[in-house]
CSV table of C-alpha atoms in Angstrom, one decimal:
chain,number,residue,atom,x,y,z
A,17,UNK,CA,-12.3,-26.6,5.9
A,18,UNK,CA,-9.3,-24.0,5.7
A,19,UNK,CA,-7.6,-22.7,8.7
A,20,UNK,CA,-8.8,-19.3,9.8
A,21,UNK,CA,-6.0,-18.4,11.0
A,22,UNK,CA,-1.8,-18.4,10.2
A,23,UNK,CA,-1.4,-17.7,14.2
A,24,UNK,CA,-3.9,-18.0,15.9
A,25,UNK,CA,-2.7,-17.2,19.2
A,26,UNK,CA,-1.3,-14.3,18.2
A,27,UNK,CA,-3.7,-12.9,16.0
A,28,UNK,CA,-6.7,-13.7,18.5
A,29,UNK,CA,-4.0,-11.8,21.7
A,30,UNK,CA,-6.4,-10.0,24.1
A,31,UNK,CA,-6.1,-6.1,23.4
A,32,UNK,CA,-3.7,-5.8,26.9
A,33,UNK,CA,-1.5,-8.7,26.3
A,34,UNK,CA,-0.7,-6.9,23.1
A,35,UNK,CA,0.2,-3.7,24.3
A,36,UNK,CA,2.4,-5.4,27.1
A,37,UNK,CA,4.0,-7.4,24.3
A,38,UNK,CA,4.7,-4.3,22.4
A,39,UNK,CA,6.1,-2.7,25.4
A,40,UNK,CA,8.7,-5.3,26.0
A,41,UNK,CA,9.4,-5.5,22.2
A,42,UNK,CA,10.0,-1.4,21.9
A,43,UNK,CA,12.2,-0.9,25.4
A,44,UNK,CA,14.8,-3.8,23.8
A,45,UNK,CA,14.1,-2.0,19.8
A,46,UNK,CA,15.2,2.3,21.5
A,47,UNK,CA,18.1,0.7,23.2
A,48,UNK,CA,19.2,-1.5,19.7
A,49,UNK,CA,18.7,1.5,17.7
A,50,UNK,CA,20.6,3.7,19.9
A,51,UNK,CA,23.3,1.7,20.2
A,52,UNK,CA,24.0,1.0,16.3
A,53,UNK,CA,22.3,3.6,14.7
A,54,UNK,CA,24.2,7.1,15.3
A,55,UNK,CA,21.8,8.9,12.9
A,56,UNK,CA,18.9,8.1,15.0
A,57,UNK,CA,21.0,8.8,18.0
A,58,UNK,CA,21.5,12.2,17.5
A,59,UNK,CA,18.0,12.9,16.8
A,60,UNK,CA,17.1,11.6,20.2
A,61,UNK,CA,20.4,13.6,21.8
A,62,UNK,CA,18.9,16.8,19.9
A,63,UNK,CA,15.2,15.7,21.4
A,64,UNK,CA,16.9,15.1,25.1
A,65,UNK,CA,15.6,11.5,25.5
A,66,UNK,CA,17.5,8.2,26.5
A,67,UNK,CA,16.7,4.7,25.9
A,68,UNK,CA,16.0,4.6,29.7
A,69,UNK,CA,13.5,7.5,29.1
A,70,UNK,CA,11.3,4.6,27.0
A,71,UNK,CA,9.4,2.1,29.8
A,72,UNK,CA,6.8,1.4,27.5
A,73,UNK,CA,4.5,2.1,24.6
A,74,UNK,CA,3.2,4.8,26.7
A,75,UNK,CA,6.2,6.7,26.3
A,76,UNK,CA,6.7,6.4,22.8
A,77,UNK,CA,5.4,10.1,21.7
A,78,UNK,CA,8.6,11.1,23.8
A,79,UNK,CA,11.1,9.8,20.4
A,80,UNK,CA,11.8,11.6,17.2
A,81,UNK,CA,10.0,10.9,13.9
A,82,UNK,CA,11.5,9.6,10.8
A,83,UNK,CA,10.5,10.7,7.6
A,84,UNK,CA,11.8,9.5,3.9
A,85,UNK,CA,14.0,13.3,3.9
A,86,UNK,CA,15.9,11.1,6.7
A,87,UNK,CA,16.2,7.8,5.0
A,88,UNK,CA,17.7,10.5,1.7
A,89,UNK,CA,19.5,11.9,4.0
A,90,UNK,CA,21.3,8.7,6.0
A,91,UNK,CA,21.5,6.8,2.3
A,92,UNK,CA,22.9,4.4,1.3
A,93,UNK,CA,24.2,3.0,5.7
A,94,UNK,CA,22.9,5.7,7.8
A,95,UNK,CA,20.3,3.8,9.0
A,96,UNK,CA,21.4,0.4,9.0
A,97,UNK,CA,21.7,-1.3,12.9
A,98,UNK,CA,23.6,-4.4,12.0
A,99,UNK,CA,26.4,-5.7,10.5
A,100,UNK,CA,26.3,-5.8,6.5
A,101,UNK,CA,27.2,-9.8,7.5
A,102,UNK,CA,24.5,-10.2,8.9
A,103,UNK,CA,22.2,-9.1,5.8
A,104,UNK,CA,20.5,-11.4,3.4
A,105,UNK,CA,19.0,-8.8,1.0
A,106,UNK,CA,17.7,-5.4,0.1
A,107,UNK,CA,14.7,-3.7,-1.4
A,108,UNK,CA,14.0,-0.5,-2.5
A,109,UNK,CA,11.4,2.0,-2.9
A,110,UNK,CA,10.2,3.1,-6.8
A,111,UNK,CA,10.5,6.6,-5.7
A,112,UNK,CA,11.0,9.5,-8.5
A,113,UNK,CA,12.8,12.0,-6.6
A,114,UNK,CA,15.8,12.3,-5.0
A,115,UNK,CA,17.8,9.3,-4.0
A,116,UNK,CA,16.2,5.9,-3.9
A,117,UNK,CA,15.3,4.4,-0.2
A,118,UNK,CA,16.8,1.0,0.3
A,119,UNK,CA,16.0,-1.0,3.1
A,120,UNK,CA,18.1,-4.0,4.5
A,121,UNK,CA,16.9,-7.6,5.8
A,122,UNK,CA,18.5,-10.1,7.9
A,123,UNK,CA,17.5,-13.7,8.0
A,124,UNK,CA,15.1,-13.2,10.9
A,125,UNK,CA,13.4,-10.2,9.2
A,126,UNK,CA,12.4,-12.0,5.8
A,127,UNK,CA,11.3,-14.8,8.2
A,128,UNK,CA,8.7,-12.4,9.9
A,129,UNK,CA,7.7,-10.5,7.1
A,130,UNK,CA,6.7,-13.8,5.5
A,131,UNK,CA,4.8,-14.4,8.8
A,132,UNK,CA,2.6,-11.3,8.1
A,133,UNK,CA,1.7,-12.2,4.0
A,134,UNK,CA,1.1,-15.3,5.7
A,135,UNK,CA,-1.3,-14.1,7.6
A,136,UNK,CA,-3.0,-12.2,4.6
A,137,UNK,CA,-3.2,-15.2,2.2
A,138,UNK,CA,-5.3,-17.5,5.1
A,139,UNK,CA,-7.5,-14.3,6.1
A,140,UNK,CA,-8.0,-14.5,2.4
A,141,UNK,CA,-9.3,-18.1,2.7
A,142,UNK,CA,-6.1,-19.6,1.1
A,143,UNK,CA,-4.6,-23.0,2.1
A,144,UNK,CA,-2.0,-25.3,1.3
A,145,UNK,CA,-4.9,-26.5,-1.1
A,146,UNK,CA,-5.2,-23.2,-3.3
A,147,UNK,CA,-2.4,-21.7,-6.4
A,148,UNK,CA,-1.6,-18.5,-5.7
A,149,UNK,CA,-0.7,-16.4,-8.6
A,150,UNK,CA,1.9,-13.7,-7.3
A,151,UNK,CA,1.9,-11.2,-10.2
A,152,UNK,CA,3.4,-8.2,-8.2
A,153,UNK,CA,6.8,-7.1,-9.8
A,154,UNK,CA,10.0,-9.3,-8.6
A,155,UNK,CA,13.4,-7.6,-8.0
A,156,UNK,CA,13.9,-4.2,-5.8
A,157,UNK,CA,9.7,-4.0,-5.4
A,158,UNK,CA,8.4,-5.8,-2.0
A,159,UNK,CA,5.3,-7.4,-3.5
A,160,UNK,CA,6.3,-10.2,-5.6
A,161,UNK,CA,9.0,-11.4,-2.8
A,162,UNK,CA,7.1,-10.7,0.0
A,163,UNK,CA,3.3,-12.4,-1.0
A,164,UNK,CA,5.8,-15.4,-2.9
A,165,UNK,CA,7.3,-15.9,0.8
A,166,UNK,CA,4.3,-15.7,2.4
A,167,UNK,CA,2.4,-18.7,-0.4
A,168,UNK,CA,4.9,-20.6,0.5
A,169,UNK,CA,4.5,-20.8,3.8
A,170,UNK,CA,0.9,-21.1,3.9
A,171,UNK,CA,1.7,-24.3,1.5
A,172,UNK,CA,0.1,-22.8,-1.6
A,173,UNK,CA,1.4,-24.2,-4.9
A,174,UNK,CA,3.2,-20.5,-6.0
A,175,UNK,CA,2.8,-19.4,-9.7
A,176,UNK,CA,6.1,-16.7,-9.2
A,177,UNK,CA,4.5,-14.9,-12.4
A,178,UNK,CA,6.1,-11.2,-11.5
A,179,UNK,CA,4.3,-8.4,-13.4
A,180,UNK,CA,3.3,-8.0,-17.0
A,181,UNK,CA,2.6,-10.6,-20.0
A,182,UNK,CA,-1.0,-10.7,-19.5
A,183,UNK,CA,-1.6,-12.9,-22.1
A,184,UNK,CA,1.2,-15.4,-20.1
A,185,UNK,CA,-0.5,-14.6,-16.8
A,186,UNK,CA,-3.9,-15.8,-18.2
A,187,UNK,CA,-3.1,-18.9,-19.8
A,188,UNK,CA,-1.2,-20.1,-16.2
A,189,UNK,CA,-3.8,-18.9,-14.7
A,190,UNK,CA,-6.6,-20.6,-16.6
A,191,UNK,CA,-4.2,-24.0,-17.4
A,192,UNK,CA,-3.1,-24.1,-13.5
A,193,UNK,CA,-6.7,-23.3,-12.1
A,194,UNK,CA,-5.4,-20.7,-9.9
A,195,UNK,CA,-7.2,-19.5,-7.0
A,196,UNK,CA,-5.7,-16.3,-5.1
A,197,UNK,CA,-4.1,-13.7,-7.7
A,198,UNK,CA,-1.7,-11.4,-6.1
A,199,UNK,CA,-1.2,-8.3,-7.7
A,200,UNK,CA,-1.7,-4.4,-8.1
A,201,UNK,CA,-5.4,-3.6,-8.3
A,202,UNK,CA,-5.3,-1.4,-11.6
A,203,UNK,CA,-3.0,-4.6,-13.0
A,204,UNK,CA,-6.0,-6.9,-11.7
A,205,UNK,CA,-9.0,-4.9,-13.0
A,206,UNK,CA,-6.7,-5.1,-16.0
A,207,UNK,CA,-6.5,-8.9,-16.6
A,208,UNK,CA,-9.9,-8.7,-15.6
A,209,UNK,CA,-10.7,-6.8,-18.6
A,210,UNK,CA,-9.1,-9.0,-20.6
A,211,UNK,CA,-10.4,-11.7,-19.7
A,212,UNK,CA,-14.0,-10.4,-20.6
A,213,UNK,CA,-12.4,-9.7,-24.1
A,214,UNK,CA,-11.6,-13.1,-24.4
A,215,UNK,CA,-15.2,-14.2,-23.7
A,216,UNK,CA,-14.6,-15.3,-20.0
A,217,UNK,CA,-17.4,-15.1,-17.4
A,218,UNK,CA,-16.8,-15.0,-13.9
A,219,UNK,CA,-17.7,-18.4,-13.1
A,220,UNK,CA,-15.5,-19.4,-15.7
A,221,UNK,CA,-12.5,-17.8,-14.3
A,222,UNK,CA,-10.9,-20.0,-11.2
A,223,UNK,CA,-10.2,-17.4,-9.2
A,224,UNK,CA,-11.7,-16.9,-5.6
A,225,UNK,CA,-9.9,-14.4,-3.8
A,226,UNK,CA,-7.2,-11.6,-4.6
A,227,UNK,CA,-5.0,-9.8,-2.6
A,228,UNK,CA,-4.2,-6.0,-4.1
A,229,UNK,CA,-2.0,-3.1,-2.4
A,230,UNK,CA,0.7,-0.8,-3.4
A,231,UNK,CA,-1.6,1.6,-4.8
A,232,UNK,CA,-4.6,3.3,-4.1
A,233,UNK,CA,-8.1,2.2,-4.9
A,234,UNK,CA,-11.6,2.9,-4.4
A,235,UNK,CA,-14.6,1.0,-2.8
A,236,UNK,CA,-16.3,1.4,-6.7
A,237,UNK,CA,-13.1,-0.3,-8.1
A,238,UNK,CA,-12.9,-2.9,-5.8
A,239,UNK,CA,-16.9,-3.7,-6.4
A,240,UNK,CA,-16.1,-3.7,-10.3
A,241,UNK,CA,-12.5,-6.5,-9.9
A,242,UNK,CA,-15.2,-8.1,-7.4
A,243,UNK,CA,-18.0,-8.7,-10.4
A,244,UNK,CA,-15.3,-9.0,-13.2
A,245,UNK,CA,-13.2,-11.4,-12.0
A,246,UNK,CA,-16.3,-13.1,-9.6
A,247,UNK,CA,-14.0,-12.9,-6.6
A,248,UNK,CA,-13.5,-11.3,-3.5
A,249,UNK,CA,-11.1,-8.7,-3.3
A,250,UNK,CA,-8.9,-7.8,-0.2
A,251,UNK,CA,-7.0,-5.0,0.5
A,252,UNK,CA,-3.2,-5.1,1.8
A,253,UNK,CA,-0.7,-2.4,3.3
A,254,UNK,CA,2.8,-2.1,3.8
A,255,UNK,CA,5.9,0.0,2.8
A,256,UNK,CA,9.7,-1.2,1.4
A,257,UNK,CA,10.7,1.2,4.9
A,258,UNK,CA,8.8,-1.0,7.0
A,259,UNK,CA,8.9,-4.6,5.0
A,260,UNK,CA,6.9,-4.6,2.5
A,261,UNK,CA,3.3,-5.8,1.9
A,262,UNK,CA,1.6,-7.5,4.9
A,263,UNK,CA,1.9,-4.7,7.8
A,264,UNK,CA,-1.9,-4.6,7.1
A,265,UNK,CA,-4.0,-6.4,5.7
A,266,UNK,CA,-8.0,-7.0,5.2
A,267,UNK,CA,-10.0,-10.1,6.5
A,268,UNK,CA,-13.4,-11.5,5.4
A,269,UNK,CA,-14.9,-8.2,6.9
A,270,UNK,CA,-13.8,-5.7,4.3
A,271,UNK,CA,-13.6,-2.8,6.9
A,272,UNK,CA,-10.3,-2.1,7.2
A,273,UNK,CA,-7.3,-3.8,7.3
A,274,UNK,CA,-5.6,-5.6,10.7
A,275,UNK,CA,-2.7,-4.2,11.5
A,276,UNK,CA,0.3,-6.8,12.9
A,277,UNK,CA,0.7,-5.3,16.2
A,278,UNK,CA,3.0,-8.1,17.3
A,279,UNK,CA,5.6,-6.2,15.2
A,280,UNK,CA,4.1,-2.6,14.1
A,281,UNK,CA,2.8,-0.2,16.7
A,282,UNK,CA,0.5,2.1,14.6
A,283,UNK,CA,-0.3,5.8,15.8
A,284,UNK,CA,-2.3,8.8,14.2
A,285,UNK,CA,-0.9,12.2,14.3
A,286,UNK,CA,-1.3,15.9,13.3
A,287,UNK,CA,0.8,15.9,9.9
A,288,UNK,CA,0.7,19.6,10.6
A,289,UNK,CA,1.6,19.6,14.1
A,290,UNK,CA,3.1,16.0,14.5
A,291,UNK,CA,0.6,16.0,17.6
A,292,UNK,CA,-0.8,12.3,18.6
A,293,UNK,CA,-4.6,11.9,18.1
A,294,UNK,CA,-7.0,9.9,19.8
A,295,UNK,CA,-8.7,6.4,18.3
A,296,UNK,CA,-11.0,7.1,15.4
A,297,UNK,CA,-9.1,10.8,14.3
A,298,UNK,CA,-8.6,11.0,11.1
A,299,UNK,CA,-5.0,12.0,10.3
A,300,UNK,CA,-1.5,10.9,9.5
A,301,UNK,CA,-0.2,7.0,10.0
A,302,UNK,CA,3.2,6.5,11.5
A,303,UNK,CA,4.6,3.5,12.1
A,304,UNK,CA,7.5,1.6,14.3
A,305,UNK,CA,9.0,-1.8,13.7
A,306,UNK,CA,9.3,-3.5,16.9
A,307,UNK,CA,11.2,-6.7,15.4
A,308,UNK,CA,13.6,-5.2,12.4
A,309,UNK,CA,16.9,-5.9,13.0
A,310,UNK,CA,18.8,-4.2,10.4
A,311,UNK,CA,16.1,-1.4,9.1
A,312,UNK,CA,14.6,-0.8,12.4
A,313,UNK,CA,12.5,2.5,12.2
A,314,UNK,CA,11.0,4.4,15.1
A,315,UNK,CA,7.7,6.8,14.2
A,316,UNK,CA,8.0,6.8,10.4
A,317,UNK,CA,6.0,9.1,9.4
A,318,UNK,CA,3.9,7.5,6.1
A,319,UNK,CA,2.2,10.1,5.0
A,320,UNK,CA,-0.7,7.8,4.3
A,321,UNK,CA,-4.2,9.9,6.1
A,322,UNK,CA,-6.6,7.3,7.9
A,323,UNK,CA,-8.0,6.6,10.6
A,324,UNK,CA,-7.5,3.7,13.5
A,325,UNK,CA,-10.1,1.6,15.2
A,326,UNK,CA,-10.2,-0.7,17.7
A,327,UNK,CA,-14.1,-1.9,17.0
A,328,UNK,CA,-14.7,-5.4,17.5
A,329,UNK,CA,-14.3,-7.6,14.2
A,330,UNK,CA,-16.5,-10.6,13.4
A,331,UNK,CA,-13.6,-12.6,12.3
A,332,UNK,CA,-12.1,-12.9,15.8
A,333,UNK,CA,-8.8,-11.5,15.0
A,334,UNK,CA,-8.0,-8.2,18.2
A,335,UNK,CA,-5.5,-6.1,15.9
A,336,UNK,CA,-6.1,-2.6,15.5
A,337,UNK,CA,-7.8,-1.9,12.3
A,338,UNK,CA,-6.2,1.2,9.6
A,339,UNK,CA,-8.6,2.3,7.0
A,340,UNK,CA,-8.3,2.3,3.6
A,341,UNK,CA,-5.7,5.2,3.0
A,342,UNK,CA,-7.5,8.6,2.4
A,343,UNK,CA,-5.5,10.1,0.4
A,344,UNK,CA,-1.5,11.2,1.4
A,345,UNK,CA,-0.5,14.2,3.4
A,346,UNK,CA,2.4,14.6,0.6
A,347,UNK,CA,1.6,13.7,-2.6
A,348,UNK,CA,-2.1,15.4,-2.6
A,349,UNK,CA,-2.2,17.8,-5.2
A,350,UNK,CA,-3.1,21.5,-4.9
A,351,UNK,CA,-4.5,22.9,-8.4
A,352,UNK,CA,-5.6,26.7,-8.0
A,353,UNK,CA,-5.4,26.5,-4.4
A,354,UNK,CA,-8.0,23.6,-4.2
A,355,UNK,CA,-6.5,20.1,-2.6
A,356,UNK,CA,-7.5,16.9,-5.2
A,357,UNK,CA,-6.2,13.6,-4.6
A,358,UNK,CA,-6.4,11.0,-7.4
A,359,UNK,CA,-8.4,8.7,-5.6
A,360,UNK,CA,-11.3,11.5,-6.4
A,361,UNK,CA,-10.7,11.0,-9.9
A,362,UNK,CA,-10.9,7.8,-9.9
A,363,UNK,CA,-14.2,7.4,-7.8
A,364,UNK,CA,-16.4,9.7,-10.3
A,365,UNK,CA,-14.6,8.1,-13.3
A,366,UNK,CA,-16.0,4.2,-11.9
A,367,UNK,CA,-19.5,5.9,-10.6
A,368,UNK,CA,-19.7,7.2,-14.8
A,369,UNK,CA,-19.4,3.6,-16.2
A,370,UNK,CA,-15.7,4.2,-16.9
A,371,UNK,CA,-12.3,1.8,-16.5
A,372,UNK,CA,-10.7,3.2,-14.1
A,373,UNK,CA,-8.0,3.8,-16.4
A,374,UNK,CA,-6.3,7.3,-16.3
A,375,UNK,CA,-3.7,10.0,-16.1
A,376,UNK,CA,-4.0,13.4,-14.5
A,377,UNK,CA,-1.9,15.8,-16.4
A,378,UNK,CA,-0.6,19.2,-14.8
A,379,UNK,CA,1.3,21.8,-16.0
A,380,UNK,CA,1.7,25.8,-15.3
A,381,UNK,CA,1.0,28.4,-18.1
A,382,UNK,CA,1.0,32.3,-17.3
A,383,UNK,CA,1.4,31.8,-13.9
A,384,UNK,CA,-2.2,29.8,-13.9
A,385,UNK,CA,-2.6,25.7,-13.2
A,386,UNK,CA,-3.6,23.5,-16.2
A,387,UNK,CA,-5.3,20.8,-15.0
A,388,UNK,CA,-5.7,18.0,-17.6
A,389,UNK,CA,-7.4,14.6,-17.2
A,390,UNK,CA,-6.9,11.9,-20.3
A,391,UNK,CA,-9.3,9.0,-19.5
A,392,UNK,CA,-10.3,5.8,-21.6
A,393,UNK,CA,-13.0,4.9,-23.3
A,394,UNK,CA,-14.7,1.3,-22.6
A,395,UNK,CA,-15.5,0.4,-26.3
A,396,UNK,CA,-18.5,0.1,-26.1
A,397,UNK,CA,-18.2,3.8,-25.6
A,398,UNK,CA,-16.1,4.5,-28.2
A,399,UNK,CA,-17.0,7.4,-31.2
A,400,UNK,CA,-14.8,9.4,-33.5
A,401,UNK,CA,-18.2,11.8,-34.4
A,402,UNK,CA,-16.9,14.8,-32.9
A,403,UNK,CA,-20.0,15.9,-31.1
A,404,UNK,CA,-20.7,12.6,-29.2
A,405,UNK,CA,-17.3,12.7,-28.0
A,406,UNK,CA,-17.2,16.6,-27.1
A,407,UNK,CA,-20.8,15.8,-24.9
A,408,UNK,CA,-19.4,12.8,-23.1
A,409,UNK,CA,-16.1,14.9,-22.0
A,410,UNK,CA,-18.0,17.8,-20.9
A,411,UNK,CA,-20.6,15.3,-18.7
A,412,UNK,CA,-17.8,14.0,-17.0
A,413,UNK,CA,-15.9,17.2,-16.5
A,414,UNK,CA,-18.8,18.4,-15.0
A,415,UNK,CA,-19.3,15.3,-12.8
A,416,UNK,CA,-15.5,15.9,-11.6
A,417,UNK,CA,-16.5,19.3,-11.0
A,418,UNK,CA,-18.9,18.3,-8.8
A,419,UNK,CA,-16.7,16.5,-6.9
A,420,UNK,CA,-13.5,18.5,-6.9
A,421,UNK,CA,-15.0,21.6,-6.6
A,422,UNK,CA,-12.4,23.0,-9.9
A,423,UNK,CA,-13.2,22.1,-13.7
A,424,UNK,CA,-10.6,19.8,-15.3
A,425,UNK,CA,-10.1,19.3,-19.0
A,426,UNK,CA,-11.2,16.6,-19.4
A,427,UNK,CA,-10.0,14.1,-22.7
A,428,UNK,CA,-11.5,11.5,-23.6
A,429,UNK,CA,-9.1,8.8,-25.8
A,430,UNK,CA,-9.4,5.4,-27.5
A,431,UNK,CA,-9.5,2.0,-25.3
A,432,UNK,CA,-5.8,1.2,-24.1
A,433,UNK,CA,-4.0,4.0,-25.1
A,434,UNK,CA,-2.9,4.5,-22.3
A,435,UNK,CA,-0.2,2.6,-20.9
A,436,UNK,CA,-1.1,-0.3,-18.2
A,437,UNK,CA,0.3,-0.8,-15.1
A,438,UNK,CA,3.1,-3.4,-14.5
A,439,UNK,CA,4.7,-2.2,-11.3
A,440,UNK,CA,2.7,1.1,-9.4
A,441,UNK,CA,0.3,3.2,-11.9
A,442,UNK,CA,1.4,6.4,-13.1
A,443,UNK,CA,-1.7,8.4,-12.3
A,444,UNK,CA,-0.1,11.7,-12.1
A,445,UNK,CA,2.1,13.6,-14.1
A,446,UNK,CA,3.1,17.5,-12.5
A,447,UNK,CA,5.2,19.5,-15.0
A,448,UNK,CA,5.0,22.3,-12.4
A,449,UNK,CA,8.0,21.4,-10.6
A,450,UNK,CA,10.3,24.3,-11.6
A,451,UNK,CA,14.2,23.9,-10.8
């Protein structure tokens, strides 16, 4: 039978031993940062507080927040708290404007991020006896080297397949009888579709589990990997500024992901205000890393919107639990004054019988919003008779419409022609930025 648990003791810590943990952890982190880190020093001079201000996790609404204009702002060494000696590595974020974030790693911190995609690969059910496929992207990216570390220490046998070749990824997969698939979920509903292409039923496929993050997915598209690929499909969380993948991640439940409190204290907030909200608000995540040595940041702000809980889970484990991100507090769009996020798109195109494969288009003409939406036939959908094609893109306008509350235009275009995901889906392309 496979372990349950990577730590157990610390994943099954009582809710108070926790918090005291995190209190010793985050006196020793304010005085490290302040001592190394003069960018994050003035902010705290500016806010009036002093390490010694800091007794506990009770007093951490006292410091200032990060956001990434900071991390822009304090690149390429601003933010860095140790030695460049004493670093082993750097990722970066695959952000598209301004200056790339890169965050450094020492030894120690690789070793502990590891611990936490540990942690997500045995709450996944995997064990030293189970291949785990990592086909996140290798290089800058945080998937591929954080779930390859964490394989390896759970003692899987690690396929390092990085992103892309799906022909490559299925034949390894098939030949290798690989069980966990690590990977973006629009990459996995992907090979999923190919597989079915290639004649492959679920019970054919060896897959059990899969581990997806880096992007955001529905309930409906994790349902459809589930039945495609005939696995179970868990959700993980993290960010290059914090680590990388494994700050959250989903157990056998499904009803949120656990956060790793032994290094992350999690808290909601206002994104308006920046005020903290109580358990079970809905608002913005930010995060600080009680155990980073060379990145270490206090109350980044994530933009992610969800919502904490401290319910108790069947699977024993006493972490806080995030939700699924909502939607972002940043990147939400607002087309003629009405707020969409893409995750709303993608929810009516899976409850229509369609891939979830799209791209959200849009642009400014006459000083009005054009809001464009090109989406993918399945082919067994697919007509070139004008009028079929003209009555299925005004049914699903209308059922975005519904939805959105705003009428898209809604295009309707031939199976794959629109480019796949290797890394991060391009969802969204705004031509409104004006310079």
């Amino acid at each position: 039978m496979a372990q349950k648990y990577y730590q157990k003791d610390i994943e099954t810590m009582p809710a108070g031993e926790i918090k005291k943990l995190q209190s010793e952890k985050l006196v020793k982190q304010v005085k490290h940062v302040y001592e190394n880190v003069e960018y994050y020093r003035n902010l705290m001079d500016e806010k009036g507080v002093k390490p010694e201000d800091i007794k506990g996790i009770e007093d951490l609404h006292k410091l200032p927040f990060l956001t990434k204009a900071d991390l822009r702002d304090a690149y390429p060494y601003g933010l860095l708290a140790k030695p460049l000696s004493e670093c082993e590595r750097i990722h970066s974020t695959s952000g598209t404007t301004g200056k790339r974030v890169i965050a450094f790693y020492t030894k120690n911190d690789i070793n502990l991020w590891e611990d936490c995609c540990a942690r997500a690969i045995v709450a996944a059910g995997g064990s030293k006896e189970d291949v785990c496929q990592v086909a996140y992207g290798y290089g800058l990216f945080t998937g591929g080297f954080g779930l390859n570390g964490g394989s390896q220490k759970v003692g899987c046998l690690t396929l390092p397949m990085s992103s892309g070749n799906t022909e490559r990824q299925i034949q390894f997969m098939m030949d290798l009888s690989a069980t966990i698939l690590c990977c973006t979920p629009s990459y996995a509903a992907y090979v999923g579709e190919t597989l079915k292409e290639q004649g492959y039923t679920p019970d054919q496929i060896p897959l059990k589990a899969g581990i997806f993050g880096a992007e955001a997915w529905t309930e409906e598209m994790r349902q459809n990997i589930q039945d495609t690929l005939g696995i179970k499909a868990y959700d993980i969380y993290g960010l290059t500024e914090t680590s990388g993948p494994g700050v959250a991640f989903e157990c056998e439940e499904q009803t949120g992901m656990h956060i790793n409190e032994d290094h992350f204290v999690a808290e909601i907030i206002d994104p308006d205000t920046g005020e903290v909200l109580p358990e079970g608000s809905k608002g913005e995540l930010v995060f600080t890393a009680l155990d980073k040595e060379a990145f270490p940041l206090l109350r980044y702000r994530t933009r992610d919107i969800c919502v904490l809980s401290r319910k108790p889970c069947s699977c024993g484990r006493t972490h806080i639990k995030m939700s699924k991100p909502m939607g972002r507090s940043d990147d939400m769009m607002i087309i003629r004054g009405v707020n969409v996020f893409p995750s709303q798109i993608e929810m009516v195109l899976l409850q229509e019988g369609y891939q979830p494969n799209y791209q959200i288009i849009i642009d400014r003409k006459n000083n009005t919003d054009t809001f464009d939406v090109n989406v993918e036939m399945n082919p067994d959908q697919f007509t070139d008779t004008v009028g079929a094609l003209t009555a299925l893109e005004k049914s699903l306008a209308n059922a975005m419409k519904t939805m959105l509350g705003i009428n898209p235009a809604v295009h309707l275009v031939p199976p794959k022609s629109i480019a796949r995901s290797e890394g991060k889906a391009v969802r969204v392309i705004d031509k409104r930025k004006l310079v």
